[in-house]
Short mmCIF file of C-alpha atoms in Angstrom, two decimals:
data_model
loop_
_atom_site.label_atom_id
_atom_site.label_comp_id
_atom_site.label_asym_id
_atom_site.label_seq_id
_atom_site.Cartn_x
_atom_site.Cartn_y
_atom_site.Cartn_z
CA MET A 1 -38.27 62.64 121.86
CA PRO A 2 -37.83 63.77 125.64
CA ARG A 3 -35.50 66.64 125.82
CA PRO A 4 -32.15 66.37 128.22
CA SER A 5 -32.30 68.31 131.23
CA PRO A 6 -30.32 72.36 130.93
CA ALA A 7 -27.49 70.34 132.96
CA ARG A 8 -27.32 68.16 130.13
CA LEU A 9 -27.10 70.85 127.69
CA ARG A 10 -23.61 70.90 127.00
CA SER A 11 -20.52 70.07 125.05
CA PRO A 12 -19.39 66.26 125.48
CA ARG A 13 -15.78 67.71 126.68
CA ILE A 14 -15.85 65.84 130.24
CA TRP A 15 -14.19 68.75 131.97
CA GLY A 16 -15.00 67.93 135.48
CA ALA A 17 -13.74 64.67 135.12
CA GLY A 18 -10.86 65.53 133.18
CA SER A 19 -11.00 65.32 129.71
CA VAL A 20 -10.43 66.90 126.37
CA LEU A 21 -11.79 65.75 123.56
CA LEU A 22 -10.24 67.40 120.17
CA ALA A 23 -11.01 67.01 116.68
CA GLY A 24 -11.56 63.18 117.06
CA GLY A 25 -8.60 62.81 119.48
CA VAL A 26 -8.48 62.34 123.20
CA VAL A 27 -6.12 64.28 125.75
CA ALA A 28 -5.66 63.09 129.28
CA VAL A 29 -5.95 65.28 131.70
CA LEU A 30 -4.86 64.43 135.44
CA VAL A 31 -5.27 66.95 138.55
CA LEU A 32 -1.86 66.92 140.32
CA THR A 33 -0.27 68.59 143.45
CA GLY A 34 2.30 71.02 143.16
CA GLY A 35 3.76 73.68 140.62
CA PRO A 36 5.98 73.88 137.58
CA ASP A 37 8.80 72.10 139.86
CA ALA A 38 6.98 69.32 140.18
CA ALA A 39 8.37 68.02 137.11
CA GLU A 40 11.86 69.21 135.91
CA GLU A 41 11.51 70.33 132.27
CA GLY A 42 11.80 67.28 130.05
CA ALA A 43 12.12 64.60 132.62
CA THR A 44 10.62 61.46 131.97
CA ALA A 45 7.64 60.78 134.44
CA ALA A 46 6.26 57.40 134.79
CA ASP A 47 4.16 57.54 132.09
CA GLY A 48 7.24 57.53 129.92
CA LEU A 49 6.69 60.93 128.26
CA PRO A 50 8.86 64.13 128.94
CA HIS A 51 7.07 66.56 131.01
CA THR A 52 7.37 70.49 131.00
CA GLY A 53 6.32 73.01 133.62
CA ILE A 54 4.36 75.85 132.25
CA GLU A 55 3.22 78.91 134.52
CA VAL A 56 -0.44 80.12 133.74
CA SER A 57 -1.29 83.63 134.84
CA PRO A 58 -2.12 87.45 133.54
CA SER A 59 1.70 87.96 133.75
CA GLY A 60 3.43 85.00 133.12
CA CYS A 61 1.71 83.00 130.48
CA GLY A 62 3.70 80.20 128.91
CA HIS A 63 6.67 80.80 130.97
CA GLY A 64 8.63 77.52 131.56
CA TRP A 65 8.54 75.91 128.17
CA GLN A 66 12.67 76.11 127.69
CA HIS A 67 13.60 73.49 125.11
CA PRO A 68 11.15 72.80 123.22
CA ARG A 69 10.93 69.28 121.47
CA PRO A 70 8.78 67.46 118.79
CA GLY A 71 7.01 64.22 119.72
CA THR A 72 4.31 63.37 122.06
CA GLN A 73 4.74 64.96 125.44
CA VAL A 74 2.81 66.21 128.81
CA PHE A 75 2.87 70.16 129.79
CA ASP A 76 1.80 70.75 133.38
CA LEU A 77 -0.10 73.75 133.67
CA HIS A 78 -0.05 75.50 137.10
CA ASN A 79 -2.51 78.39 137.63
CA THR A 80 -0.29 80.47 139.65
CA SER A 81 -3.21 83.47 139.37
CA GLY A 82 -5.97 84.34 141.92
CA ASN A 83 -8.63 83.45 139.16
CA ALA A 84 -9.92 80.17 137.77
CA ALA A 85 -8.44 80.38 133.59
CA GLU A 86 -8.49 78.17 130.49
CA VAL A 87 -5.53 77.44 128.29
CA TYR A 88 -4.91 76.84 124.92
CA LEU A 89 -1.48 75.55 123.31
CA LYS A 90 -2.53 77.26 119.61
CA ALA A 91 0.04 77.33 116.43
CA VAL A 92 1.33 81.22 116.13
CA ASP A 93 0.72 81.53 112.38
CA THR A 94 -2.51 79.59 111.68
CA GLY A 95 -4.11 79.77 115.49
CA ALA A 96 -5.17 76.40 115.22
CA VAL A 97 -5.72 74.84 118.74
CA TYR A 98 -3.78 71.40 119.45
CA GLY A 99 -5.18 71.32 123.23
CA GLU A 100 -6.97 72.96 125.86
CA VAL A 101 -7.71 72.70 129.15
CA GLU A 102 -10.64 74.75 131.28
CA GLY A 103 -11.18 74.96 134.66
CA ILE A 104 -7.76 75.59 136.18
CA GLY A 105 -8.28 77.20 139.62
CA PRO A 106 -6.13 79.09 141.63
CA GLY A 107 -2.82 76.93 142.75
CA THR A 108 -3.94 73.66 140.72
CA THR A 109 -1.76 71.84 138.32
CA ARG A 110 -3.32 70.02 135.25
CA GLN A 111 -1.78 68.26 132.45
CA LEU A 112 -1.92 68.85 128.66
CA ARG A 113 -0.89 65.78 126.22
CA VAL A 114 0.07 66.74 123.01
CA ARG A 115 2.11 65.70 119.58
CA LEU A 116 4.11 68.63 118.36
CA GLY A 117 5.70 68.33 115.10
CA GLN A 118 7.89 71.58 113.50
CA GLY A 119 6.00 74.59 113.58
CA SER A 120 5.89 77.48 115.94
CA TYR A 121 3.59 77.57 118.95
CA ALA A 122 2.12 79.56 122.17
CA PHE A 123 0.32 79.12 125.00
CA MET A 124 -2.71 81.05 125.45
CA CYS A 125 -3.93 81.77 128.69
CA LEU A 126 -7.88 82.75 129.35
CA PRO A 127 -8.51 83.83 133.11
CA ASP A 128 -12.38 84.26 134.17
CA ASP A 129 -13.11 87.90 133.40
CA ALA A 130 -10.05 88.95 131.89
CA ASP A 131 -8.70 89.40 128.71
CA ALA A 132 -6.70 86.37 126.96
CA VAL A 133 -2.98 86.56 127.24
CA THR A 134 -0.79 84.92 124.68
CA GLY A 135 2.83 83.58 125.89
CA PRO A 136 6.42 83.60 124.42
CA THR A 137 6.26 82.08 120.51
CA VAL A 138 8.13 78.30 121.01
CA ARG A 139 10.01 77.09 117.81
CA ILE A 140 9.95 73.59 117.05
CA THR A 141 12.14 72.00 114.51
CA GLY A 142 12.23 68.40 112.78
CA GLY A 143 10.19 65.57 114.28
CA GLY A 144 6.95 63.80 112.88
CA ARG A 145 3.56 65.45 112.02
CA SER A 146 1.79 67.41 114.88
CA GLY A 147 -1.78 65.95 116.30
CA PRO A 148 -4.71 67.14 115.80
CA ALA A 149 -5.92 70.49 115.54
CA ALA A 150 -8.40 73.32 114.30
CA ALA A 151 -8.86 76.66 113.85
CA PRO A 152 -11.11 78.03 116.62
CA ILE A 153 -14.86 78.63 115.94
CA THR A 154 -16.40 81.57 118.01
CA GLN A 155 -19.40 83.02 118.99
CA HIS A 156 -19.61 85.26 116.13
CA ASP A 157 -19.23 82.36 113.40
CA LEU A 158 -22.11 80.75 114.52
CA ILE A 159 -24.50 83.60 114.13
CA GLY A 160 -24.98 83.09 110.39
CA PRO A 161 -26.00 79.65 110.37
CA SER A 162 -27.95 79.92 113.71
CA ILE A 163 -30.08 82.49 111.54
CA ASP A 164 -30.32 80.37 108.53
CA TYR A 165 -31.78 77.37 110.65
CA GLN A 166 -34.26 79.71 112.39
CA ARG A 167 -35.46 80.57 108.92
CA TRP A 168 -35.55 76.64 108.20
CA VAL A 169 -37.31 76.07 111.33
CA ALA A 170 -40.07 78.26 110.54
CA GLY A 171 -41.08 76.82 107.50
CA GLY A 172 -41.29 73.43 109.01
CA LEU A 173 -43.76 75.22 111.49
CA ASP A 174 -45.85 76.24 108.97
CA ASP A 175 -45.77 72.90 107.49
CA LEU A 176 -46.66 71.74 111.12
CA VAL A 177 -49.87 73.84 111.84
CA ARG A 178 -51.53 72.53 108.75
CA GLN A 179 -50.72 68.84 109.65
CA THR A 180 -51.97 69.02 113.07
CA ASP A 181 -54.77 70.86 111.68
CA ALA A 182 -55.61 67.96 109.85
CA LEU A 183 -55.08 65.70 112.50
CA ARG A 184 -57.55 67.69 114.75
CA ASP A 185 -60.31 67.35 112.20
CA ALA A 186 -59.64 63.82 111.69
CA VAL A 187 -60.43 63.15 115.17
CA THR A 188 -62.94 65.69 115.79
CA GLY A 189 -64.66 64.35 112.36
CA GLY A 190 -64.70 60.90 114.42
CA ASP A 191 -62.35 59.23 111.41
CA PRO A 192 -60.15 57.41 113.88
CA ALA A 193 -58.52 55.75 111.02
CA ALA A 194 -57.87 59.04 109.54
CA ALA A 195 -56.57 60.38 112.38
CA ARG A 196 -53.90 57.59 112.63
CA ASP A 197 -52.91 58.47 109.36
CA ALA A 198 -52.53 61.97 109.95
CA TRP A 199 -50.44 61.49 113.15
CA LEU A 200 -47.12 60.23 111.74
CA PRO A 201 -46.57 62.64 109.26
CA ALA A 202 -47.44 65.49 111.95
CA HIS A 203 -45.50 64.03 114.39
CA LEU A 204 -42.52 63.27 112.12
CA THR A 205 -42.07 66.88 111.37
CA TYR A 206 -42.05 68.03 114.53
CA GLU A 207 -39.11 65.82 115.15
CA ARG A 208 -37.06 66.92 112.44
CA LEU A 209 -36.97 70.58 114.17
CA GLY A 210 -34.69 68.89 116.71
CA ALA A 211 -32.27 71.78 117.27
CA ALA A 212 -34.47 73.60 118.09
CA TYR A 213 -36.55 72.50 121.04
CA GLY A 214 -34.19 74.62 123.40
CA ALA A 215 -35.86 77.95 122.04
CA PHE A 216 -39.21 76.17 122.36
CA GLY A 217 -39.21 76.21 126.05
CA ASP A 218 -42.62 75.09 127.73
CA ALA A 219 -44.22 74.53 124.26
CA ASP A 220 -42.17 71.49 123.98
CA LYS A 221 -43.78 69.63 126.75
CA LYS A 222 -47.24 70.71 126.13
CA ILE A 223 -46.60 69.20 122.15
CA ASN A 224 -44.28 66.61 122.88
CA GLY A 225 -44.23 65.38 126.27
CA THR A 226 -44.65 62.26 127.75
CA THR A 227 -45.42 60.58 130.89
CA ALA A 228 -42.28 60.92 132.51
CA GLY A 229 -42.42 62.20 136.09
CA LEU A 230 -46.50 62.27 135.82
CA ALA A 231 -47.82 60.36 138.72
CA GLY A 232 -51.14 59.74 136.60
CA GLY A 233 -49.47 58.26 133.56
CA VAL A 234 -51.56 58.37 130.32
CA HIS A 235 -54.12 59.23 132.73
CA ASP A 236 -52.74 62.18 134.29
CA PRO A 237 -54.24 65.45 133.22
CA GLU A 238 -50.70 66.71 132.36
CA PHE A 239 -49.78 64.50 130.11
CA THR A 240 -50.53 66.27 126.46
CA GLY A 241 -49.26 66.53 122.82
CA PHE A 242 -48.67 64.28 120.43
CA HIS A 243 -47.97 61.42 122.45
CA ARG A 244 -51.36 61.77 124.38
CA VAL A 245 -53.22 61.87 120.97
CA GLU A 246 -50.83 58.89 120.04
CA TYR A 247 -51.98 56.75 122.91
CA GLY A 248 -56.08 57.32 122.70
CA LEU A 249 -56.00 56.63 118.63
CA TRP A 250 -54.16 53.37 119.55
CA HIS A 251 -55.93 52.27 122.63
CA GLY A 252 -59.30 52.65 121.32
CA GLU A 253 -60.43 56.23 123.15
CA SER A 254 -63.61 57.78 121.45
CA ALA A 255 -63.63 60.94 119.35
CA ASP A 256 -65.38 62.54 122.43
CA ALA A 257 -62.15 61.57 124.61
CA LEU A 258 -59.72 62.89 122.07
CA ARG A 259 -61.26 66.23 120.66
CA ALA A 260 -59.94 68.19 123.78
CA PRO A 261 -56.51 66.92 123.32
CA ALA A 262 -56.07 66.75 119.50
CA THR A 263 -57.11 70.48 119.80
CA ALA A 264 -54.81 71.65 122.50
CA LEU A 265 -52.25 69.97 120.74
CA ALA A 266 -53.09 72.22 117.32
CA ASP A 267 -53.67 75.32 119.39
CA ALA A 268 -50.18 74.97 121.01
CA VAL A 269 -48.34 74.11 117.85
CA THR A 270 -49.87 77.33 115.82
CA ALA A 271 -49.00 79.14 119.04
CA LEU A 272 -45.40 78.19 118.64
CA ARG A 273 -45.48 78.96 115.14
CA ASP A 274 -46.64 82.40 115.80
CA ASP A 275 -44.52 83.46 118.51
CA TRP A 276 -41.13 82.15 116.43
CA ALA A 277 -40.55 85.33 114.86
CA GLN A 278 -39.40 86.50 117.89
CA ALA A 279 -37.47 83.69 119.17
CA ARG A 280 -34.09 83.48 119.55
CA MET A 281 -31.67 80.45 119.33
CA ASP A 282 -28.58 80.12 121.13
CA PRO A 283 -26.17 80.31 118.12
CA ALA A 284 -23.53 78.11 120.88
CA ALA A 285 -25.97 75.48 121.18
CA LEU A 286 -26.10 74.43 117.39
CA GLY A 287 -23.07 72.23 117.26
CA LEU A 288 -24.17 70.85 120.49
CA ARG A 289 -27.16 70.05 119.09
CA ALA A 290 -25.78 67.88 115.63
CA HIS A 291 -25.04 65.57 118.36
CA GLU A 292 -27.20 65.52 120.96
CA ILE A 293 -30.52 64.84 118.45
CA LEU A 294 -29.09 61.22 117.61
CA GLU A 295 -27.85 60.96 121.42
CA ASN A 296 -31.36 61.19 122.47
CA THR A 297 -32.56 58.88 119.57
CA VAL A 298 -30.42 56.11 120.98
CA GLN A 299 -31.65 56.94 124.55
CA PHE A 300 -35.32 57.15 123.67
CA GLU A 301 -36.53 56.03 120.41
CA LEU A 302 -34.22 52.95 120.11
CA THR A 303 -35.23 51.17 123.39
CA GLY A 304 -39.26 52.30 122.72
CA ARG A 305 -39.43 54.45 125.89
CA THR A 306 -41.79 57.04 123.71
CA ASP A 307 -43.65 54.22 122.12
CA TYR A 308 -47.31 54.72 123.32
CA GLY A 309 -49.29 52.59 120.64
CA SER A 310 -48.05 53.65 117.15
CA GLY A 311 -44.73 51.70 116.65
CA SER A 312 -43.10 54.62 114.89
CA ASN A 313 -40.15 54.74 116.99
CA LEU A 314 -37.87 53.83 114.12
CA ALA A 315 -39.49 56.32 111.91
CA THR A 316 -38.84 58.98 114.17
CA ALA A 317 -35.25 57.99 114.33
CA ARG A 318 -35.28 58.52 110.78
CA ALA A 319 -37.05 62.12 111.37
CA ASN A 320 -34.32 62.70 113.71
CA LEU A 321 -31.30 61.98 111.12
CA ASP A 322 -33.10 64.58 108.98
CA GLY A 323 -32.98 66.96 111.86
CA THR A 324 -29.54 66.37 112.20
CA ARG A 325 -28.70 66.68 108.49
CA ALA A 326 -30.64 69.88 109.00
CA VAL A 327 -27.96 71.17 111.69
CA LEU A 328 -25.04 70.06 109.59
CA ALA A 329 -25.91 72.21 106.52
CA ARG A 330 -25.49 74.77 107.92
CA LEU A 331 -22.28 74.06 109.77
CA ARG A 332 -20.86 72.40 106.79
CA PRO A 333 -18.92 75.85 105.44
CA LEU A 334 -17.17 75.78 109.15
CA LEU A 335 -16.47 72.13 109.44
CA ALA A 336 -15.05 71.64 106.08
CA THR A 337 -11.59 72.94 106.95
CA ARG A 338 -11.76 71.77 110.78
CA LEU A 339 -12.70 68.22 110.51
CA PRO A 340 -10.97 65.74 108.42
CA GLU A 341 -13.30 63.36 109.29
CA LEU A 342 -15.92 64.78 107.65
CA PRO A 343 -15.85 62.59 104.34
CA GLN A 344 -16.21 59.33 106.54
CA LEU A 345 -19.27 61.51 108.66
CA ASP A 346 -20.94 61.72 105.52
CA ARG A 347 -20.25 58.21 104.89
CA GLU A 348 -21.66 57.43 108.12
CA LEU A 349 -24.65 59.41 107.80
CA ASP A 350 -25.42 57.71 104.50
CA ARG A 351 -25.31 54.32 106.23
CA THR A 352 -28.06 54.76 108.85
CA GLN A 353 -30.03 56.33 106.52
CA GLN A 354 -29.94 53.07 104.42
CA LEU A 355 -30.41 51.15 107.49
CA LEU A 356 -33.44 53.01 108.56
CA ASP A 357 -35.21 53.19 105.27
CA GLY A 358 -35.05 49.62 104.93
CA PHE A 359 -37.50 49.43 107.98
CA ARG A 360 -40.34 50.98 105.65
CA THR A 361 -42.10 48.62 103.60
CA ASP A 362 -45.28 49.73 101.66
CA GLY A 363 -45.64 53.09 103.36
CA ARG A 364 -45.50 50.80 106.95
CA TRP A 365 -43.05 51.30 109.67
CA THR A 366 -41.89 48.18 110.93
CA PRO A 367 -42.32 48.58 114.86
CA LEU A 368 -39.13 47.95 116.96
CA GLY A 369 -40.84 45.10 118.67
CA GLU A 370 -40.64 43.66 115.66
CA LEU A 371 -36.72 43.45 115.26
CA ASP A 372 -35.04 40.53 115.87
CA ARG A 373 -32.22 40.40 118.37
CA SER A 374 -29.33 40.95 115.19
CA ARG A 375 -31.40 43.82 113.85
CA ARG A 376 -31.76 45.16 116.86
CA GLN A 377 -27.86 45.02 117.66
CA GLN A 378 -27.18 46.12 114.37
CA THR A 379 -29.38 49.05 114.56
CA ASN A 380 -28.07 50.12 117.92
CA ALA A 381 -24.18 49.82 116.66
CA VAL A 382 -25.16 51.97 113.38
CA LEU A 383 -26.69 54.97 115.75
CA GLY A 384 -24.18 54.51 118.79
CA ASN A 385 -21.14 54.54 116.20
CA LEU A 386 -22.40 57.79 114.65
CA VAL A 387 -23.20 59.57 117.67
CA GLU A 388 -19.59 59.00 118.58
CA ARG A 389 -18.49 60.53 115.55
CA LEU A 390 -20.68 63.53 115.74
CA ALA A 391 -19.62 64.21 119.33
CA SER A 392 -16.35 65.79 117.39
CA VAL A 393 -18.79 68.30 115.49
CA ALA A 394 -20.18 68.99 119.33
CA THR A 395 -16.58 69.75 120.32
CA LEU A 396 -15.16 71.54 117.17
CA CYS A 397 -18.23 74.00 117.29
CA ASP A 398 -18.16 74.81 121.05
CA PRO A 399 -17.39 78.78 120.88
CA ARG A 400 -14.09 79.08 121.87
CA ARG A 401 -12.82 82.92 123.52
CA THR A 402 -9.85 84.80 121.22
CA VAL A 403 -9.50 87.80 123.21
#
């Protein structure tokens, strides 16, 4: 499936538009004018909630919270320093983060809406290019339960899972080399039926490696590129890899015409396998990929945009689900204590797998175009719901500064 541009490789939090997504809860953030005096502490604003002005600066982090209270409330975070900063509201005893706002510019006020119960809290200010500063501890007595919170995950926490995942990818690349060699041999041997049979297993093996694409670099385009952006379409010389071979196999091209593309594909896969030992995945991207793999599945596979004749989009979606599970397996120790919705996420993964497995009968995958409207809508809904749930994984695994 096509990979997102670098600009899309980011957490699903929409900081620029003013949103914070934390553990499945969405908190509105609005850009205001004025500083902490814009709202008297505890005053009820137009939104019907009490507001408290909070200073954001190295010397005055958290100042202004004089009369703590339980319940849902809004903190007006005003950056009085000369540098942009991010701010966490955390539990003092556990370090769990109840809310966060990134990119508060100098002189800017932004809002953080949270629900707080009994406990001890403090603001942490993290200026750009400076050490973190924790403000005074504030204690709340009484009140109901606090809103969602999670212990922050750091870059260091993700190193182990990332290394383990890289080892798993190495095994997948060994399998892929064998399968693309078999595909090349079938093509060069002039056996199109055998080549079509060999194409799908090889392609699905590659699709299962979804979280590693960012580390594959230019090799991904050579191996799994599409005609997107190519002036010549399927006849463009830059159209290479699995989909180029797919087009030829399912459109009656001769063995002579396909020999070079099949050989180039096998060579590119072998080169990727040989270079993988020196590759380094970004640990910070692992959680994001858990969400992104199926997000791209919905965008490209369930729309048929990557079908060049084989009708295998639903098989690819199933392989992408396997790829998502492989990432989640490495992240599970971190998620187990941070994501209360993890059991429900597991149920949705099983539900999606059952649905996709139903499209395979006697070794044949149903082409996307053969689904009636009801089944098409059901598939879109189930995958779309799973993508939404995985957004929380990406958010929780977005590394946070602690110093």
